[in-house]
Short mmCIF file of C-alpha atoms and ligand atoms in Angstrom, two decimals:
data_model
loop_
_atom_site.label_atom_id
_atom_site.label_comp_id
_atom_site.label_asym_id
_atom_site.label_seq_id
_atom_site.Cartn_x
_atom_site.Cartn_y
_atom_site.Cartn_z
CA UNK M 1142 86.21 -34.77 -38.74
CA UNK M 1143 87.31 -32.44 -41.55
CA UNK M 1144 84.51 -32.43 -44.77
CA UNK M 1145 87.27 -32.61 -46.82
CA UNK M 1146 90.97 -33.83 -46.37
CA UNK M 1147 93.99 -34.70 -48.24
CA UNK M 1148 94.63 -37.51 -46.55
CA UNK M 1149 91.19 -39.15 -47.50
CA UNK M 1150 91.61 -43.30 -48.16
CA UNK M 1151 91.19 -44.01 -51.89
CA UNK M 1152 89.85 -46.90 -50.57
CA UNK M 1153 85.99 -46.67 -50.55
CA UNK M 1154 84.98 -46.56 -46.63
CA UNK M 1155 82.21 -49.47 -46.96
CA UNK M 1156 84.12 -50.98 -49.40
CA UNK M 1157 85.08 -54.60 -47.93
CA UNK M 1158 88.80 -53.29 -47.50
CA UNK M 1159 87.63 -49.95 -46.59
CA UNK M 1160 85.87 -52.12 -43.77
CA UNK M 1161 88.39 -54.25 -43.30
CA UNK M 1162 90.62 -51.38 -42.11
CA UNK M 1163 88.18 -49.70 -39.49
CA UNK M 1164 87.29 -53.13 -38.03
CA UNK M 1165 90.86 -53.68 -37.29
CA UNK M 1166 91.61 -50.09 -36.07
CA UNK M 1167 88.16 -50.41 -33.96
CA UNK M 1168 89.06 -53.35 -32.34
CA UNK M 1169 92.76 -51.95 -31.12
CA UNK M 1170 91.15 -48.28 -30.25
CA UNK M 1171 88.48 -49.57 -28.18
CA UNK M 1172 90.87 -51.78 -25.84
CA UNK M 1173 93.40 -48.66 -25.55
CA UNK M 1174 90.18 -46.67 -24.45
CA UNK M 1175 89.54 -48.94 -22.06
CA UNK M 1176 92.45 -49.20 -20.41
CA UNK M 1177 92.45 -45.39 -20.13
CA UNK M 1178 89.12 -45.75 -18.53
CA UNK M 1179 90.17 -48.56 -16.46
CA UNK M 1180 93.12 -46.98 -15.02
CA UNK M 1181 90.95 -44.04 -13.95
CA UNK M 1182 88.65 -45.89 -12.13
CA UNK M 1183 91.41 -47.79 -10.48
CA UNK M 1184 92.52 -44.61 -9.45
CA UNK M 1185 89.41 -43.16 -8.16
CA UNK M 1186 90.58 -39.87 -10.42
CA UNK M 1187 88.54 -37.34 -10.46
CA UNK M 1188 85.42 -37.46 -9.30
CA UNK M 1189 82.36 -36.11 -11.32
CA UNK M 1190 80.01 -32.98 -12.22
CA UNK M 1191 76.30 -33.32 -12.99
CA UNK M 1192 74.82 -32.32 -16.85
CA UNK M 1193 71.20 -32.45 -15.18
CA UNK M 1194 69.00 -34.04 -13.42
CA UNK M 1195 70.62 -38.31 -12.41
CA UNK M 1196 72.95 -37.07 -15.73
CA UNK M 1197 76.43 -37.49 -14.28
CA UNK M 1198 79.99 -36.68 -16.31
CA UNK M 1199 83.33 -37.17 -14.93
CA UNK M 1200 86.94 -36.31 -16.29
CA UNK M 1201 87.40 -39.38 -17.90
CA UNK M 1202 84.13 -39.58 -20.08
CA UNK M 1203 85.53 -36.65 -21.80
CA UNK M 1204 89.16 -37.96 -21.89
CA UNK M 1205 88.32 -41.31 -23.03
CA UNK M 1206 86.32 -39.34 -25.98
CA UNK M 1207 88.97 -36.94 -26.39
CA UNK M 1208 91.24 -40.03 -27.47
CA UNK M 1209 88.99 -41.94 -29.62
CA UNK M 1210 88.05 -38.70 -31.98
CA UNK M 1211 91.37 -37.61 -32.15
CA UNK M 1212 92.14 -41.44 -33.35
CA UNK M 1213 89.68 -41.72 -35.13
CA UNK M 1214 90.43 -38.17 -36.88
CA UNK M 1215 93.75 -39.00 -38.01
CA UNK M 1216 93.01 -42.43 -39.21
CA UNK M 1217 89.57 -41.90 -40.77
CA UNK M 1218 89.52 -38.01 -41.63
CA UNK M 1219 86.56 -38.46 -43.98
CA UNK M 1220 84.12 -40.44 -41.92
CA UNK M 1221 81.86 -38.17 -39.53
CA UNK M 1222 81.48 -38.72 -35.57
CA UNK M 1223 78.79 -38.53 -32.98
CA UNK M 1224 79.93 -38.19 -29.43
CA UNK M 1225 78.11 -38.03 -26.01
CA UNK M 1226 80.63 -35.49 -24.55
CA UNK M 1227 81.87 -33.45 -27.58
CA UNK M 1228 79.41 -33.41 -30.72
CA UNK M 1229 79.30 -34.35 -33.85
CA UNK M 1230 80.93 -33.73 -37.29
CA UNK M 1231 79.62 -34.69 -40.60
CA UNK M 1232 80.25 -37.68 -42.87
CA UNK M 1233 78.99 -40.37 -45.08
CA UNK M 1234 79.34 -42.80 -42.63
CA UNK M 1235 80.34 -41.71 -39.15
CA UNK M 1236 81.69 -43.04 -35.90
CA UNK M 1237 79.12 -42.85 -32.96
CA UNK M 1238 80.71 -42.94 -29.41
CA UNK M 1239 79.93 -43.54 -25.78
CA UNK M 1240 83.22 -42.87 -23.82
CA UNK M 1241 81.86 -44.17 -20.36
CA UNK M 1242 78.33 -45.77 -20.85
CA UNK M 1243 77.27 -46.61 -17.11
CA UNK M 1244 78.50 -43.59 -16.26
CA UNK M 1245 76.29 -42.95 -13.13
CA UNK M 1246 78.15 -46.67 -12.25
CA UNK M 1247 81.75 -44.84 -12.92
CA UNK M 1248 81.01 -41.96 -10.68
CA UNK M 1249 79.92 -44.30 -7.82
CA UNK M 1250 82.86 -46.56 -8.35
CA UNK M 1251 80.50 -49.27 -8.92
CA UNK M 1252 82.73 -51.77 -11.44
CA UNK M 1253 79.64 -52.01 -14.46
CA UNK M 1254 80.33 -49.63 -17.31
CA UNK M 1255 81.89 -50.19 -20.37
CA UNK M 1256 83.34 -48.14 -23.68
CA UNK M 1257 80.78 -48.33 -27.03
CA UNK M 1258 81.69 -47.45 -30.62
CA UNK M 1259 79.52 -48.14 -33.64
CA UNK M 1260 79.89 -46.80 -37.42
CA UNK M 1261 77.28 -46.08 -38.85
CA UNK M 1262 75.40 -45.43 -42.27
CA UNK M 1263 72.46 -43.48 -43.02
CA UNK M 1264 70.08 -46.62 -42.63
CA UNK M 1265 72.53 -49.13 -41.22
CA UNK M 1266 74.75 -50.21 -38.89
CA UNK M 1267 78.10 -52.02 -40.34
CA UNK M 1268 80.13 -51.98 -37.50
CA UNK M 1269 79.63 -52.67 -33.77
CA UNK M 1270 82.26 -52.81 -30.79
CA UNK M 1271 81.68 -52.74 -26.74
CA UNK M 1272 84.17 -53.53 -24.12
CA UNK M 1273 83.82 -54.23 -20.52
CA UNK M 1274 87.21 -53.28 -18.91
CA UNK M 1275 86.45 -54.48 -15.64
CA UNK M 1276 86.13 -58.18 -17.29
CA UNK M 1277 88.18 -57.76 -20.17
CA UNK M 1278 85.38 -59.03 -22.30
CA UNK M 1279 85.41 -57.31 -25.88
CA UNK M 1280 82.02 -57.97 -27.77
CA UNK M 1281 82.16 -56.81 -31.41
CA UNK M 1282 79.95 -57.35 -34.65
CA UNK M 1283 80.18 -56.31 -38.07
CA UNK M 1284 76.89 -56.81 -40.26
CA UNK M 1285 76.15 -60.13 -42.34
CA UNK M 1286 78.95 -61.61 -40.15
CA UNK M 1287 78.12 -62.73 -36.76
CA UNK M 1288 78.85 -61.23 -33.26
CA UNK M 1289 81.61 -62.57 -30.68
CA UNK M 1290 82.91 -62.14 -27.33
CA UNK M 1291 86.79 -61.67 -26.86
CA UNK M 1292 86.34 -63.45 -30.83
CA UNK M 1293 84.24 -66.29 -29.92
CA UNK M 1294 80.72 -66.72 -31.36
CA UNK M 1295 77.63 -65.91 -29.33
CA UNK M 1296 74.20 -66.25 -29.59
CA UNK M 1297 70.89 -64.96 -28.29
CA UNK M 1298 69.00 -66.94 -25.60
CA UNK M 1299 66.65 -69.69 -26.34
CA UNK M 1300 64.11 -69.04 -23.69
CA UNK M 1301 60.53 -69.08 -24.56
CA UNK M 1302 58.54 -68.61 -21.34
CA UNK M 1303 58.66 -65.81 -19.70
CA UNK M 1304 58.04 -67.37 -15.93
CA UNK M 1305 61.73 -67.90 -16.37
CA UNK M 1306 62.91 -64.52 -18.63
CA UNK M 1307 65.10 -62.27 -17.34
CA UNK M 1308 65.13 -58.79 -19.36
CA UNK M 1309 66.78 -55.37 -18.70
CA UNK M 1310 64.33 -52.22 -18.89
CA UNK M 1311 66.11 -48.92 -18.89
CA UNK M 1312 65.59 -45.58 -17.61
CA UNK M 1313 66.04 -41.99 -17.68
CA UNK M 1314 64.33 -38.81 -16.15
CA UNK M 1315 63.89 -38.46 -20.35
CA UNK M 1316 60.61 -40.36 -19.43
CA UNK M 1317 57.60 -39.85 -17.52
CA UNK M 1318 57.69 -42.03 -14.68
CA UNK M 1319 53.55 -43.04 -14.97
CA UNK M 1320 55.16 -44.01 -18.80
CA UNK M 1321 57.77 -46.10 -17.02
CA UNK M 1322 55.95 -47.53 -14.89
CA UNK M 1323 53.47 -49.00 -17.34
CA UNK M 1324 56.07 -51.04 -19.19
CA UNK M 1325 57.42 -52.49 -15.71
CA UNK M 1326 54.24 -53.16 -14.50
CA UNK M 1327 52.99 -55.09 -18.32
CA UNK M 1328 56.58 -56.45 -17.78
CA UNK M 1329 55.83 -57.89 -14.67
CA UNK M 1330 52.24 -59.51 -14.96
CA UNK M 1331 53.88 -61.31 -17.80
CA UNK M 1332 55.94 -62.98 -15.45
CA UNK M 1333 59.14 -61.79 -16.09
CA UNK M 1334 62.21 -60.80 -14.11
CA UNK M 1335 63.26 -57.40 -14.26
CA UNK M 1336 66.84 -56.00 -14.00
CA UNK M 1337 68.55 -52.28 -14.62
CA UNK M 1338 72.04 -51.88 -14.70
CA UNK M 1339 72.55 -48.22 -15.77
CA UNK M 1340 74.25 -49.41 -18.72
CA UNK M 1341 72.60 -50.07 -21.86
CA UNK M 1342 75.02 -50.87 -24.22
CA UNK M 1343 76.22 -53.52 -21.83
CA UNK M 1344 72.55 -54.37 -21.47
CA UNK M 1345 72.38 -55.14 -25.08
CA UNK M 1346 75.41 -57.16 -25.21
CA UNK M 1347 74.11 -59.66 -22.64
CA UNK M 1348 71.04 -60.22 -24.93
CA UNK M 1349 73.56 -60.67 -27.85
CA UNK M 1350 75.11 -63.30 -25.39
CA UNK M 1351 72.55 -64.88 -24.28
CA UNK M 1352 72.73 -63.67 -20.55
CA UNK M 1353 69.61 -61.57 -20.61
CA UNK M 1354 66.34 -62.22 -23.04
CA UNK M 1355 65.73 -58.99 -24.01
CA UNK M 1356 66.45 -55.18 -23.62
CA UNK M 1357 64.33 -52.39 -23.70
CA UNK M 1358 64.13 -48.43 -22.89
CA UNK M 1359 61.33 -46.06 -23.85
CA UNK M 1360 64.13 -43.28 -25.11
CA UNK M 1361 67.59 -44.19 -25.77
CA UNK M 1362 71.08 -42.03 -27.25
CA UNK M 1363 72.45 -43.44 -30.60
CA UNK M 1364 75.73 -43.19 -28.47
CA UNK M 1365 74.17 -45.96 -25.85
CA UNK M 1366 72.57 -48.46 -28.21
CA UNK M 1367 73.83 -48.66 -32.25
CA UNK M 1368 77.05 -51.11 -31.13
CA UNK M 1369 74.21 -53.58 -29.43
CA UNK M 1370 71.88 -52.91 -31.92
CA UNK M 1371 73.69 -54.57 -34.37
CA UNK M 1372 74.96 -57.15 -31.86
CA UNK M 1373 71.58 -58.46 -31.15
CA UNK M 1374 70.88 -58.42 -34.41
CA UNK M 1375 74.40 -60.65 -35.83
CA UNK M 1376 73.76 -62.76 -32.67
CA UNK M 1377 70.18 -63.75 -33.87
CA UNK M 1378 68.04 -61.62 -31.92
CA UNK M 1379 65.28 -59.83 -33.38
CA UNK M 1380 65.56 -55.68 -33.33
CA UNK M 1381 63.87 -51.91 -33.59
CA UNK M 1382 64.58 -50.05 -36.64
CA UNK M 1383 66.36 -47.39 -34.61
CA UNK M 1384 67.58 -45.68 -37.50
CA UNK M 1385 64.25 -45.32 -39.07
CA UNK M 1386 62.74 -42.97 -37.34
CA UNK M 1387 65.98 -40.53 -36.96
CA UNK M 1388 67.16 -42.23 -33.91
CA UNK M 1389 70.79 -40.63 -35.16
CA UNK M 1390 69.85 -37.33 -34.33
CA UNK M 1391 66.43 -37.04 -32.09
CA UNK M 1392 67.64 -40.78 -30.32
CA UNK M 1393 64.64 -43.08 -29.71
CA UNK M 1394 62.74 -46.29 -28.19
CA UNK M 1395 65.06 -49.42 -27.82
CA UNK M 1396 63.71 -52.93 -28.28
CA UNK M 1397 66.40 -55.72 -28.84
CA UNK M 1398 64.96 -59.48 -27.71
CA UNK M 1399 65.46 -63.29 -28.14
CA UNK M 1400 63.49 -64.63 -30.53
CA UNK M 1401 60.97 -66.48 -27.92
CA UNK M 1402 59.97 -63.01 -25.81
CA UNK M 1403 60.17 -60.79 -29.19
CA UNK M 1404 56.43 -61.11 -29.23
CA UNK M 1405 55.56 -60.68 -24.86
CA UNK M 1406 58.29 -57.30 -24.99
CA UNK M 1407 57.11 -55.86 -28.29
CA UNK M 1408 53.58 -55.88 -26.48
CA UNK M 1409 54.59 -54.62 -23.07
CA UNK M 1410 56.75 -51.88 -24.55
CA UNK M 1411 55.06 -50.64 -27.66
CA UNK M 1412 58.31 -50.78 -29.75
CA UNK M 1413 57.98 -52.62 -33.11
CA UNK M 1414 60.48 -55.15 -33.90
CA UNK M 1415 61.13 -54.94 -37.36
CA UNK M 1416 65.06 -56.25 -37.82
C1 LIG X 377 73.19 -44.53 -19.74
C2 LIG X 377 72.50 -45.48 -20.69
C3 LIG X 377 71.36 -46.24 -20.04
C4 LIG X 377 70.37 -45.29 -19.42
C5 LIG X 377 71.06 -44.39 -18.41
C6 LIG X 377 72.22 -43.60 -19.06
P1 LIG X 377 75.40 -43.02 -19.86
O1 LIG X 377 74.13 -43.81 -20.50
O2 LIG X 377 73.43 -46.41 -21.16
O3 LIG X 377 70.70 -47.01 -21.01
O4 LIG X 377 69.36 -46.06 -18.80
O5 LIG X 377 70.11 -43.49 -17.90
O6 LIG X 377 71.67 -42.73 -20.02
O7 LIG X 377 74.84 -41.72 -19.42
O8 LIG X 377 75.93 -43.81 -18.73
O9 LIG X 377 76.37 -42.86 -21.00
#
């Protein structure tokens, strides 16, 4: 995004209106970028490379990214952005971006992935958006007023005992499996039931809708988790400060859980939940 631009909104970015306008452009982008995505897949274009080690990227991460910046550019030239696939770019507030998240699910052709795109400030989240092509469900939030699917209201889970919990505990070669494997087995003894999708961002929107109790993973992107951050958190779920401890830059550990396993997953994974 350029520092500076001439075509800068006079309109104060987290300024109700200024909100007001990237809500509305969020919510149109996000579907366009997943039908992009969607097509692809339908397609079976292209295949995929590896970044590293279980890190896979395929043509369409980057061209799904390549549309939302440049979007996002011409609409927004003063607000900064924070991609998976092409960096970042400075700004008061900035767009944060994860073009395919599931991508090891893209590459596979296995139908679980989705498109995430939060805007962030320095300390706080204000805007939230994740859609599931496959389903054509659209979850968005915007903080202080509530989180929906496809623009109905959802809610966090009410379970309380964790004999019938089902949480999501993700994982990347970013953590030492021994480390891992601690938090599943703590998991585990408390009785819960254990899932991993390979998407976290779709992860966290389950717990924001009440199909899964709580998320966690030991290291975590901003890219991957800031849109179900602030889900969770609008949908009455209790959440890490991920932007606390520089989670923007250096990423972090994700906690987001219903209210009655807050206590059971804070424990088993070590994460405080302090939002
Ligand atoms: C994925 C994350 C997930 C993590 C995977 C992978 P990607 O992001 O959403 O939480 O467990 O290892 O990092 O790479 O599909 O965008």
């Amino acid at each position: 995004m350029s520092a500076v631009s001439q075509h800068a909104h006079p309109i104060p970015a987290t300024s109700p209106e200024g909100l007001d306008r990237r809500e509305a452009a969020l919510l149109r982008l996000i579907r366009e970028a997943g039908a992009l995505a969607q097509a692809a897949f339908a397609a079976d274009a292209g295949g995929f490379e590896m970044k590293g080690p279980q890190d896979f990227l395929t043509v369409t991460d980057a061209a799904v990214e390549k549309l939302v910046r440049e979007r996002l550019d011409q609409l927004f030239p003063e607000d900064g952005f924070v991609g998976e696939e092409s960096g970042s770019a400075p700004g008061a507030i900035v767009w944060v971006v994860d073009p395919i998240d599931g991508t090891a699910n893209f590459a596979r052709r296995i139908p679980h992935y989705c498109i995430s795109i939060a805007l962030a400030a320095p300390q706080e989240i204000l805007l939230g958006a994740i859609y599931d092509p496959v389903h054509d469900e659209l979850y968005f939030a915007r903080k202080g007023r509530g989180a929906t699917r496809n623009g109905a209201p959802i809610a966090v889970s009410g379970v309380t005992d964790p004999q019938s919990a089902c949480v999501e505990l993700g994982w990347s070669v970013r953590v030492p499996n021994a480390t891992y494997l601690d938090v599943l087995g703590k998991m585990l003894d408390a009785g819960t039931n254990i899932r991993r999708a390979a998407t976290g961002a779709l992860g966290l929107a389950y717990v924001a809708d009440g199909r899964s109790d709580a998320y966690a993973e030991l290291h975590m992107h901003p890219w991957d988790c800031l849109a179900g951050l602030l889900l969770v958190r609008e949908a009455g779920g209790l959440v890490c400060d991920f932007l606390a401890a520089d989670g923007l830059r250096s990423g972090g550990g994700v906690l987001a859980a219903a209210p009655g396993v807050a206590g059971l997953m804070a424990e088993a994974t070590g994460i405080a939940l302090n939002l």
